[in-house]
Amino acid sequence: MRKPLKKAVLPVAGLGTRFLPATKVLAKEMLPVVDKPLIQYAIEEARAAGIEQFCLVTGRGKTALVEHFDLAYELEHTLKERAKTDALDLLRSTAMAPGSLMSVRQQVPLGLGHAIWCARAFVGDDPFAILLPDDLVLADVSWVKQLAEVYAETGGNVVAVEEVPREHTNRYGILKTGKDDGRVAEVLGLVEKPKPEEAPSTLSIIGRYVLMPEVIAEIARFEKGAGGEIQLTDAMARLIGRQPFHGLRCQGRRFDCGDKAGFLEAQIAFALKRPDLAGKVRAFLARYV
Ligand code: UTP
């Protein structure tokens, strides 16, 4: 029987250099899309897939990410006194079950693989999801849930994938695929940030994963990969052939909020989904384009 998927690791220890100076003291994952920080979208997406335990891999200056999910007694009290019930509901949407959120430190950002390895005690012997909060998803069904369903069928590793333009393969982990039904593709190989002319395909890994705990031992070789970083992709590649490994084209849209243009597009897309904002946003957009 498959072990149920109940754990998620959210690495948030990166430097966010593409968003300086905004990210000088504020974590990138605290930047809001409309009115909710990226980290909260990710936690809500994981919850919608039945995840019950969360581990943030944080670094220096990232404590606000953990604080965000704590109680804010004073604020709650004041809102109650002023009968601001809508605001109170929004505040309460950040509540977590006691003991369900932990954080570990990655003191030096040595790479995504290293960040995941920092959560090794949390992962233990269980399958786990990884969400990179700067990949923001707009979908009817949580992407983690979509991956979890493929994990339940295959019993192995599943990563979210998307076609990218060939000239962009050097920004992503790229798949070498086997059997492919147009939705789920068997993974025969993985390569991190290949040059366009060397990429085995244009199917790239997006920031959602369901991985088996054995990946931790593979990261622990601490081999440096692309960019001199300890890459998760390299560790995952060593599981291929030993465990089932699939890529899933999830239904919905992903916005790269680690990139300025992607972040701005997400603001528009999410605002247009909001009944309280859609009309106003459409009207002002028409004035600019
Ligand atoms: P990015 O590649 O987007 O890097 O990391 P970054 O540092 O956040 O941003 P830029 O490129 O400098 O602007 C992808 C994800 O992996 C995490 C990041 O926090 C982000 O969620 N990460 C990356 C770590 O937690 N530790 C690392 O050592 C590297």
mmCIF file of C-alpha atoms and ligand atoms in Angstrom:
data_model
loop_
_atom_site.group_PDB
_atom_site.id
_atom_site.type_symbol
_atom_site.label_atom_id
_atom_site.label_comp_id
_atom_site.label_asym_id
_atom_site.label_seq_id
_atom_site.Cartn_x
_atom_site.Cartn_y
_atom_site.Cartn_z
ATOM 1 C CA MET A 1 0.000 0.000 0.000
ATOM 2 C CA ARG A 2 1.157 3.543 -0.779
ATOM 3 C CA LYS A 3 2.057 5.741 2.140
ATOM 4 C CA PRO A 4 -0.334 8.707 2.179
ATOM 5 C CA LEU A 5 1.044 12.119 1.197
ATOM 6 C CA LYS A 6 0.795 14.331 4.289
ATOM 7 C CA LYS A 7 4.003 16.398 4.301
ATOM 8 C CA ALA A 8 5.200 19.399 2.303
ATOM 9 C CA VAL A 9 8.521 21.214 2.245
ATOM 10 C CA LEU A 10 8.571 24.836 1.115
ATOM 11 C CA PRO A 11 12.078 26.143 0.478
ATOM 12 C CA VAL A 12 12.221 29.905 0.996
ATOM 13 C CA ALA A 13 15.876 30.522 1.739
ATOM 14 C CA GLY A 14 16.870 31.951 -1.656
ATOM 15 C CA LEU A 15 18.235 35.475 -1.942
ATOM 16 C CA GLY A 16 15.586 36.766 -4.350
ATOM 17 C CA THR A 17 18.161 38.914 -6.150
ATOM 18 C CA ARG A 18 15.856 39.533 -9.111
ATOM 19 C CA PHE A 19 13.560 41.511 -6.824
ATOM 20 C CA LEU A 20 16.070 43.802 -5.164
ATOM 21 C CA PRO A 21 15.661 46.273 -3.585
ATOM 22 C CA ALA A 22 12.184 44.975 -2.542
ATOM 23 C CA THR A 23 13.815 41.827 -1.134
ATOM 24 C CA LYS A 24 16.553 43.558 0.842
ATOM 25 C CA VAL A 25 14.748 43.007 4.159
ATOM 26 C CA LEU A 26 11.500 41.429 2.964
ATOM 27 C CA ALA A 27 11.407 37.801 1.810
ATOM 28 C CA LYS A 28 10.364 37.371 -1.832
ATOM 29 C CA GLU A 29 7.729 34.892 -0.684
ATOM 30 C CA MET A 30 6.052 37.642 1.388
ATOM 31 C CA LEU A 31 5.386 39.748 -1.717
ATOM 32 C CA PRO A 32 1.622 39.887 -2.249
ATOM 33 C CA VAL A 33 -0.299 39.003 -5.374
ATOM 34 C CA VAL A 34 -3.325 41.282 -4.992
ATOM 35 C CA ASP A 35 -3.587 41.014 -1.199
ATOM 36 C CA LYS A 36 -2.147 37.647 -0.232
ATOM 37 C CA PRO A 37 1.553 36.781 0.097
ATOM 38 C CA LEU A 38 2.968 34.103 -2.196
ATOM 39 C CA ILE A 39 3.703 31.823 0.752
ATOM 40 C CA GLN A 40 0.038 31.728 1.755
ATOM 41 C CA TYR A 41 -1.081 30.705 -1.733
ATOM 42 C CA ALA A 42 1.386 27.815 -1.559
ATOM 43 C CA ILE A 43 0.235 26.667 1.888
ATOM 44 C CA GLU A 44 -3.410 26.805 0.768
ATOM 45 C CA GLU A 45 -2.632 24.814 -2.373
ATOM 46 C CA ALA A 46 -0.905 22.130 -0.292
ATOM 47 C CA ARG A 47 -3.782 22.002 2.192
ATOM 48 C CA ALA A 48 -6.232 21.502 -0.657
ATOM 49 C CA ALA A 49 -4.291 18.309 -1.439
ATOM 50 C CA GLY A 50 -4.678 16.974 2.105
ATOM 51 C CA ILE A 51 -1.212 18.025 3.324
ATOM 52 C CA GLU A 52 -1.189 18.322 7.123
ATOM 53 C CA GLN A 53 2.447 18.995 8.013
ATOM 54 C CA PHE A 54 4.516 21.844 6.626
ATOM 55 C CA CYS A 55 8.203 22.662 6.815
ATOM 56 C CA LEU A 56 9.580 26.026 5.692
ATOM 57 C CA VAL A 57 13.280 26.045 4.877
ATOM 58 C CA THR A 58 14.184 29.585 5.837
ATOM 59 C CA GLY A 59 17.324 31.667 6.040
ATOM 60 C CA ARG A 60 18.466 34.968 7.519
ATOM 61 C CA GLY A 61 15.838 37.689 7.566
ATOM 62 C CA LYS A 62 12.991 35.308 6.749
ATOM 63 C CA THR A 63 11.272 35.112 10.120
ATOM 64 C CA ALA A 64 8.241 37.065 8.850
ATOM 65 C CA LEU A 65 7.326 33.972 6.805
ATOM 66 C CA VAL A 66 6.786 31.945 9.967
ATOM 67 C CA GLU A 67 5.226 34.872 11.866
ATOM 68 C CA HIS A 68 2.660 35.251 9.100
ATOM 69 C CA PHE A 69 1.027 31.988 10.204
ATOM 70 C CA ASP A 70 1.000 32.821 13.904
ATOM 71 C CA LEU A 71 -1.807 34.402 15.915
ATOM 72 C CA ALA A 72 -1.970 38.211 15.990
ATOM 73 C CA TYR A 73 -3.797 38.696 19.287
ATOM 74 C CA GLU A 74 -3.705 42.500 19.373
ATOM 75 C CA LEU A 75 -4.840 42.927 15.810
ATOM 76 C CA GLU A 76 -7.581 40.340 16.267
ATOM 77 C CA HIS A 77 -8.772 42.068 19.432
ATOM 78 C CA THR A 78 -8.883 45.474 17.739
ATOM 79 C CA LEU A 79 -10.742 44.136 14.717
ATOM 80 C CA LYS A 80 -13.285 42.458 17.012
ATOM 81 C CA GLU A 81 -13.810 45.714 18.916
ATOM 82 C CA ARG A 82 -14.381 47.556 15.663
ATOM 83 C CA ALA A 83 -16.676 44.781 14.340
ATOM 84 C CA LYS A 84 -14.534 44.391 11.219
ATOM 85 C CA THR A 85 -15.718 40.861 10.498
ATOM 86 C CA ASP A 86 -14.444 40.638 6.907
ATOM 87 C CA ALA A 87 -10.953 41.636 7.977
ATOM 88 C CA LEU A 88 -11.148 39.155 10.869
ATOM 89 C CA ASP A 89 -12.027 36.336 8.481
ATOM 90 C CA LEU A 90 -9.020 37.212 6.312
ATOM 91 C CA LEU A 91 -6.793 37.246 9.374
ATOM 92 C CA ARG A 92 -8.082 33.850 10.466
ATOM 93 C CA SER A 93 -7.341 32.358 7.036
ATOM 94 C CA THR A 94 -3.681 32.405 8.120
ATOM 95 C CA ALA A 95 -4.321 30.095 11.095
ATOM 96 C CA MET A 96 -2.485 26.776 11.220
ATOM 97 C CA ALA A 97 -3.255 23.725 13.356
ATOM 98 C CA PRO A 98 -1.002 23.689 16.449
ATOM 99 C CA GLY A 99 2.281 21.970 15.691
ATOM 100 C CA SER A 100 1.623 21.650 11.970
ATOM 101 C CA LEU A 101 4.182 24.232 10.834
ATOM 102 C CA MET A 102 7.878 23.959 11.494
ATOM 103 C CA SER A 103 10.877 25.715 10.090
ATOM 104 C CA VAL A 104 14.477 24.737 9.597
ATOM 105 C CA ARG A 105 17.391 26.947 8.634
ATOM 106 C CA GLN A 106 19.517 26.833 5.554
ATOM 107 C CA GLN A 107 22.245 29.184 6.764
ATOM 108 C CA VAL A 108 23.875 29.556 3.360
ATOM 109 C CA PRO A 109 21.828 29.261 0.131
ATOM 110 C CA LEU A 110 23.890 26.499 -1.463
ATOM 111 C CA GLY A 111 21.138 25.431 -3.850
ATOM 112 C CA LEU A 112 17.627 24.006 -3.969
ATOM 113 C CA GLY A 113 18.860 20.440 -3.353
ATOM 114 C CA HIS A 114 20.716 21.557 -0.257
ATOM 115 C CA ALA A 115 17.601 23.407 0.975
ATOM 116 C CA ILE A 116 15.567 20.192 0.720
ATOM 117 C CA TRP A 117 18.289 18.229 2.493
ATOM 118 C CA CYS A 118 18.016 20.713 5.389
ATOM 119 C CA ALA A 119 14.460 19.352 5.915
ATOM 120 C CA ARG A 120 15.671 15.731 6.184
ATOM 121 C CA ALA A 121 14.516 15.192 9.802
ATOM 122 C CA PHE A 122 11.041 16.452 8.865
ATOM 123 C CA VAL A 123 10.851 14.180 5.796
ATOM 124 C CA GLY A 124 11.963 11.023 7.611
ATOM 125 C CA ASP A 125 10.707 7.942 5.737
ATOM 126 C CA ASP A 126 7.673 9.547 4.155
ATOM 127 C CA PRO A 127 6.808 10.721 0.664
ATOM 128 C CA PHE A 128 6.632 14.505 0.548
ATOM 129 C CA ALA A 129 5.564 17.371 -1.653
ATOM 130 C CA ILE A 130 7.785 20.329 -2.503
ATOM 131 C CA LEU A 131 6.304 23.694 -3.430
ATOM 132 C CA LEU A 132 8.405 26.611 -4.630
ATOM 133 C CA PRO A 133 6.160 29.495 -3.613
ATOM 134 C CA ASP A 134 7.432 31.805 -6.350
ATOM 135 C CA ASP A 135 5.753 29.535 -8.884
ATOM 136 C CA LEU A 136 2.166 30.642 -8.382
ATOM 137 C CA VAL A 137 -0.650 28.493 -9.727
ATOM 138 C CA LEU A 138 -4.108 29.509 -10.892
ATOM 139 C CA ALA A 139 -6.113 26.305 -11.268
ATOM 140 C CA ASP A 140 -9.454 24.749 -10.359
ATOM 141 C CA VAL A 141 -7.690 21.790 -8.751
ATOM 142 C CA SER A 142 -4.576 22.223 -6.578
ATOM 143 C CA TRP A 143 -1.479 21.146 -8.497
ATOM 144 C CA VAL A 144 -0.229 19.217 -5.480
ATOM 145 C CA LYS A 145 -3.522 17.317 -5.542
ATOM 146 C CA GLN A 146 -3.088 16.569 -9.244
ATOM 147 C CA LEU A 147 0.432 15.251 -8.561
ATOM 148 C CA ALA A 148 -0.783 13.288 -5.529
ATOM 149 C CA GLU A 149 -3.292 11.461 -7.722
ATOM 150 C CA VAL A 150 -0.529 10.346 -10.097
ATOM 151 C CA TYR A 151 1.590 9.311 -7.094
ATOM 152 C CA ALA A 152 -1.355 7.200 -5.861
ATOM 153 C CA GLU A 153 -1.471 5.472 -9.276
ATOM 154 C CA THR A 154 2.262 5.021 -9.879
ATOM 155 C CA GLY A 155 3.679 4.823 -6.349
ATOM 156 C CA GLY A 156 6.710 6.918 -7.224
ATOM 157 C CA ASN A 157 8.099 10.361 -7.918
ATOM 158 C CA VAL A 158 6.003 12.860 -9.881
ATOM 159 C CA VAL A 159 6.990 16.360 -10.977
ATOM 160 C CA ALA A 160 4.867 19.088 -12.562
ATOM 161 C CA VAL A 161 6.069 19.855 -16.093
ATOM 162 C CA GLU A 162 5.436 22.438 -18.775
ATOM 163 C CA GLU A 163 6.661 23.024 -22.324
ATOM 164 C CA VAL A 164 9.047 25.987 -22.526
ATOM 165 C CA PRO A 165 10.553 27.723 -25.573
ATOM 166 C CA ARG A 166 13.789 25.945 -26.561
ATOM 167 C CA GLU A 167 15.817 29.124 -25.961
ATOM 168 C CA HIS A 168 14.769 28.951 -22.287
ATOM 169 C CA THR A 169 15.890 25.389 -21.465
ATOM 170 C CA ASN A 170 18.961 26.811 -19.703
ATOM 171 C CA ARG A 171 16.672 28.169 -16.953
ATOM 172 C CA TYR A 172 14.987 24.863 -16.002
ATOM 173 C CA GLY A 173 15.392 21.191 -15.179
ATOM 174 C CA ILE A 174 14.596 19.395 -18.449
ATOM 175 C CA LEU A 175 13.143 15.910 -18.971
ATOM 176 C CA LYS A 176 14.199 13.119 -21.247
ATOM 177 C CA THR A 177 10.896 11.338 -21.749
ATOM 178 C CA GLY A 178 9.800 7.795 -22.508
ATOM 179 C CA LYS A 179 6.174 6.704 -22.771
ATOM 180 C CA ASP A 180 4.007 9.801 -22.968
ATOM 181 C CA ASP A 181 0.212 9.952 -23.259
ATOM 182 C CA GLY A 182 0.149 13.742 -23.578
ATOM 183 C CA ARG A 183 -0.639 14.199 -19.883
ATOM 184 C CA VAL A 184 1.689 11.897 -17.967
ATOM 185 C CA ALA A 185 5.191 11.272 -19.304
ATOM 186 C CA GLU A 186 7.589 8.625 -18.076
ATOM 187 C CA VAL A 187 10.903 10.238 -17.091
ATOM 188 C CA LEU A 188 14.022 8.537 -18.451
ATOM 189 C CA GLY A 189 16.468 11.297 -17.616
ATOM 190 C CA LEU A 190 16.759 14.763 -16.087
ATOM 191 C CA VAL A 191 19.249 17.500 -16.768
ATOM 192 C CA GLU A 192 19.494 20.857 -15.008
ATOM 193 C CA LYS A 193 19.710 24.005 -17.130
ATOM 194 C CA PRO A 194 20.939 22.424 -20.402
ATOM 195 C CA LYS A 195 21.971 24.645 -23.317
ATOM 196 C CA PRO A 196 19.149 24.790 -25.893
ATOM 197 C CA GLU A 197 21.143 22.734 -28.407
ATOM 198 C CA GLU A 198 21.841 20.023 -25.807
ATOM 199 C CA ALA A 199 18.395 19.816 -24.151
ATOM 200 C CA PRO A 200 16.809 16.347 -24.542
ATOM 201 C CA SER A 201 13.349 17.985 -24.847
ATOM 202 C CA THR A 202 11.608 21.253 -24.029
ATOM 203 C CA LEU A 203 9.552 19.731 -21.213
ATOM 204 C CA SER A 204 10.671 21.467 -18.043
ATOM 205 C CA ILE A 205 10.134 20.979 -14.316
ATOM 206 C CA ILE A 206 7.947 23.587 -12.613
ATOM 207 C CA GLY A 207 8.037 24.234 -8.861
ATOM 208 C CA ARG A 208 5.797 21.390 -7.666
ATOM 209 C CA TYR A 209 7.058 17.908 -6.828
ATOM 210 C CA VAL A 210 6.002 14.736 -5.032
ATOM 211 C CA LEU A 211 9.152 12.852 -4.119
ATOM 212 C CA MET A 212 10.091 9.680 -2.314
ATOM 213 C CA PRO A 213 12.273 10.066 0.818
ATOM 214 C CA GLU A 214 15.202 8.257 -0.851
ATOM 215 C CA VAL A 215 16.025 11.488 -2.685
ATOM 216 C CA ILE A 216 17.509 12.856 0.547
ATOM 217 C CA ALA A 217 20.350 10.302 0.523
ATOM 218 C CA GLU A 218 21.099 11.238 -3.083
ATOM 219 C CA ILE A 219 21.328 14.935 -2.228
ATOM 220 C CA ALA A 220 23.642 14.042 0.647
ATOM 221 C CA ARG A 221 26.427 13.295 -1.827
ATOM 222 C CA PHE A 222 26.630 17.102 -2.029
ATOM 223 C CA GLU A 223 27.791 17.077 -5.625
ATOM 224 C CA LYS A 224 27.790 20.529 -7.143
ATOM 225 C CA GLY A 225 25.847 20.890 -10.365
ATOM 226 C CA ALA A 226 24.780 23.720 -12.646
ATOM 227 C CA GLY A 227 25.875 27.130 -11.333
ATOM 228 C CA GLY A 228 28.032 25.474 -8.652
ATOM 229 C CA GLU A 229 24.861 24.760 -6.624
ATOM 230 C CA ILE A 230 23.706 21.509 -5.005
ATOM 231 C CA GLN A 231 20.875 20.782 -7.392
ATOM 232 C CA LEU A 232 17.701 18.862 -6.601
ATOM 233 C CA THR A 233 17.429 17.793 -10.243
ATOM 234 C CA ASP A 234 20.750 15.902 -10.096
ATOM 235 C CA ALA A 235 19.650 13.988 -6.979
ATOM 236 C CA MET A 236 16.255 13.172 -8.539
ATOM 237 C CA ALA A 237 17.976 11.937 -11.701
ATOM 238 C CA ARG A 238 19.712 9.231 -9.670
ATOM 239 C CA LEU A 239 16.338 7.760 -8.623
ATOM 240 C CA ILE A 240 15.336 7.086 -12.228
ATOM 241 C CA GLY A 241 15.322 3.355 -12.958
ATOM 242 C CA ARG A 242 15.138 2.545 -9.229
ATOM 243 C CA GLN A 243 11.701 4.035 -8.603
ATOM 244 C CA PRO A 244 8.797 5.064 -10.852
ATOM 245 C CA PHE A 245 9.344 8.625 -12.096
ATOM 246 C CA HIS A 246 6.804 10.650 -14.054
ATOM 247 C CA GLY A 247 6.153 14.168 -15.253
ATOM 248 C CA LEU A 248 2.598 15.515 -15.152
ATOM 249 C CA ARG A 249 1.273 18.340 -17.305
ATOM 250 C CA CYS A 250 -1.043 19.854 -14.701
ATOM 251 C CA GLN A 251 -4.255 21.597 -15.626
ATOM 252 C CA GLY A 252 -4.204 25.316 -14.910
ATOM 253 C CA ARG A 253 -1.750 28.175 -15.309
ATOM 254 C CA ARG A 254 1.540 28.849 -13.618
ATOM 255 C CA PHE A 255 3.082 32.280 -13.132
ATOM 256 C CA ASP A 256 6.790 32.688 -12.508
ATOM 257 C CA CYS A 257 6.609 35.223 -9.702
ATOM 258 C CA GLY A 258 10.371 35.101 -9.214
ATOM 259 C CA ASP A 259 10.528 37.121 -12.423
ATOM 260 C CA LYS A 260 9.251 40.693 -12.660
ATOM 261 C CA ALA A 261 7.118 40.247 -15.784
ATOM 262 C CA GLY A 262 5.663 36.974 -14.460
ATOM 263 C CA PHE A 263 4.856 38.624 -11.138
ATOM 264 C CA LEU A 264 3.062 41.527 -12.840
ATOM 265 C CA GLU A 265 1.089 39.140 -15.052
ATOM 266 C CA ALA A 266 0.015 37.189 -11.960
ATOM 267 C CA GLN A 267 -1.307 40.396 -10.384
ATOM 268 C CA ILE A 268 -3.515 41.019 -13.404
ATOM 269 C CA ALA A 269 -4.674 37.408 -13.780
ATOM 270 C CA PHE A 270 -5.564 37.049 -10.092
ATOM 271 C CA ALA A 271 -7.222 40.474 -9.922
ATOM 272 C CA LEU A 272 -9.387 39.627 -12.939
ATOM 273 C CA LYS A 273 -10.647 36.558 -11.056
ATOM 274 C CA ARG A 274 -11.861 38.743 -8.180
ATOM 275 C CA PRO A 275 -15.448 39.998 -8.450
ATOM 276 C CA ASP A 276 -14.581 43.053 -6.318
ATOM 277 C CA LEU A 277 -11.730 44.091 -8.629
ATOM 278 C CA ALA A 278 -12.251 42.670 -12.123
ATOM 279 C CA GLY A 279 -14.332 45.589 -13.471
ATOM 280 C CA LYS A 280 -11.972 48.283 -12.195
ATOM 281 C CA VAL A 281 -8.887 46.442 -13.440
ATOM 282 C CA ARG A 282 -10.369 45.924 -16.915
ATOM 283 C CA ALA A 283 -11.237 49.602 -17.090
ATOM 284 C CA PHE A 284 -7.788 50.871 -16.159
ATOM 285 C CA LEU A 285 -6.027 48.321 -18.362
ATOM 286 C CA ALA A 286 -7.949 49.684 -21.308
ATOM 287 C CA ARG A 287 -6.393 53.079 -20.626
ATOM 288 C CA TYR A 288 -2.853 51.674 -20.942
ATOM 289 C CA VAL A 289 -3.011 49.139 -23.771
HETATM 290 P P1 UTP B 1 15.453 30.740 -7.260
HETATM 291 O O1 UTP B 1 16.224 30.059 -8.297
HETATM 292 O O2 UTP B 1 14.242 31.503 -7.689
HETATM 293 O O3 UTP B 1 16.446 31.693 -6.461
HETATM 294 O O4 UTP B 1 15.054 29.663 -6.174
HETATM 295 P P2 UTP B 1 16.144 32.893 -5.496
HETATM 296 O O5 UTP B 1 17.365 33.123 -4.684
HETATM 297 O O6 UTP B 1 14.891 32.667 -4.713
HETATM 298 O O7 UTP B 1 15.886 34.149 -6.451
HETATM 299 P P3 UTP B 1 16.859 34.954 -7.437
HETATM 300 O O8 UTP B 1 17.119 34.053 -8.602
HETATM 301 O O9 UTP B 1 18.106 35.335 -6.678
HETATM 302 O O10 UTP B 1 16.053 36.162 -7.805
HETATM 303 C C1 UTP B 1 13.959 28.788 -6.344
HETATM 304 C C2 UTP B 1 13.406 28.408 -4.983
HETATM 305 O O11 UTP B 1 14.366 27.708 -4.209
HETATM 306 C C3 UTP B 1 14.625 28.357 -2.982
HETATM 307 C C4 UTP B 1 14.171 29.792 -3.198
HETATM 308 O O12 UTP B 1 13.798 30.397 -1.969
HETATM 309 C C5 UTP B 1 12.996 29.617 -4.153
HETATM 310 O O13 UTP B 1 11.802 29.251 -3.460
HETATM 311 N N1 UTP B 1 16.057 28.215 -2.668
HETATM 312 C C6 UTP B 1 16.988 28.347 -3.642
HETATM 313 C C7 UTP B 1 16.459 27.934 -1.372
HETATM 314 O O14 UTP B 1 15.620 27.805 -0.446
HETATM 315 N N2 UTP B 1 17.779 27.768 -1.119
HETATM 316 C C8 UTP B 1 18.732 27.887 -2.071
HETATM 317 O O15 UTP B 1 19.927 27.708 -1.754
HETATM 318 C C9 UTP B 1 18.323 28.181 -3.371
#
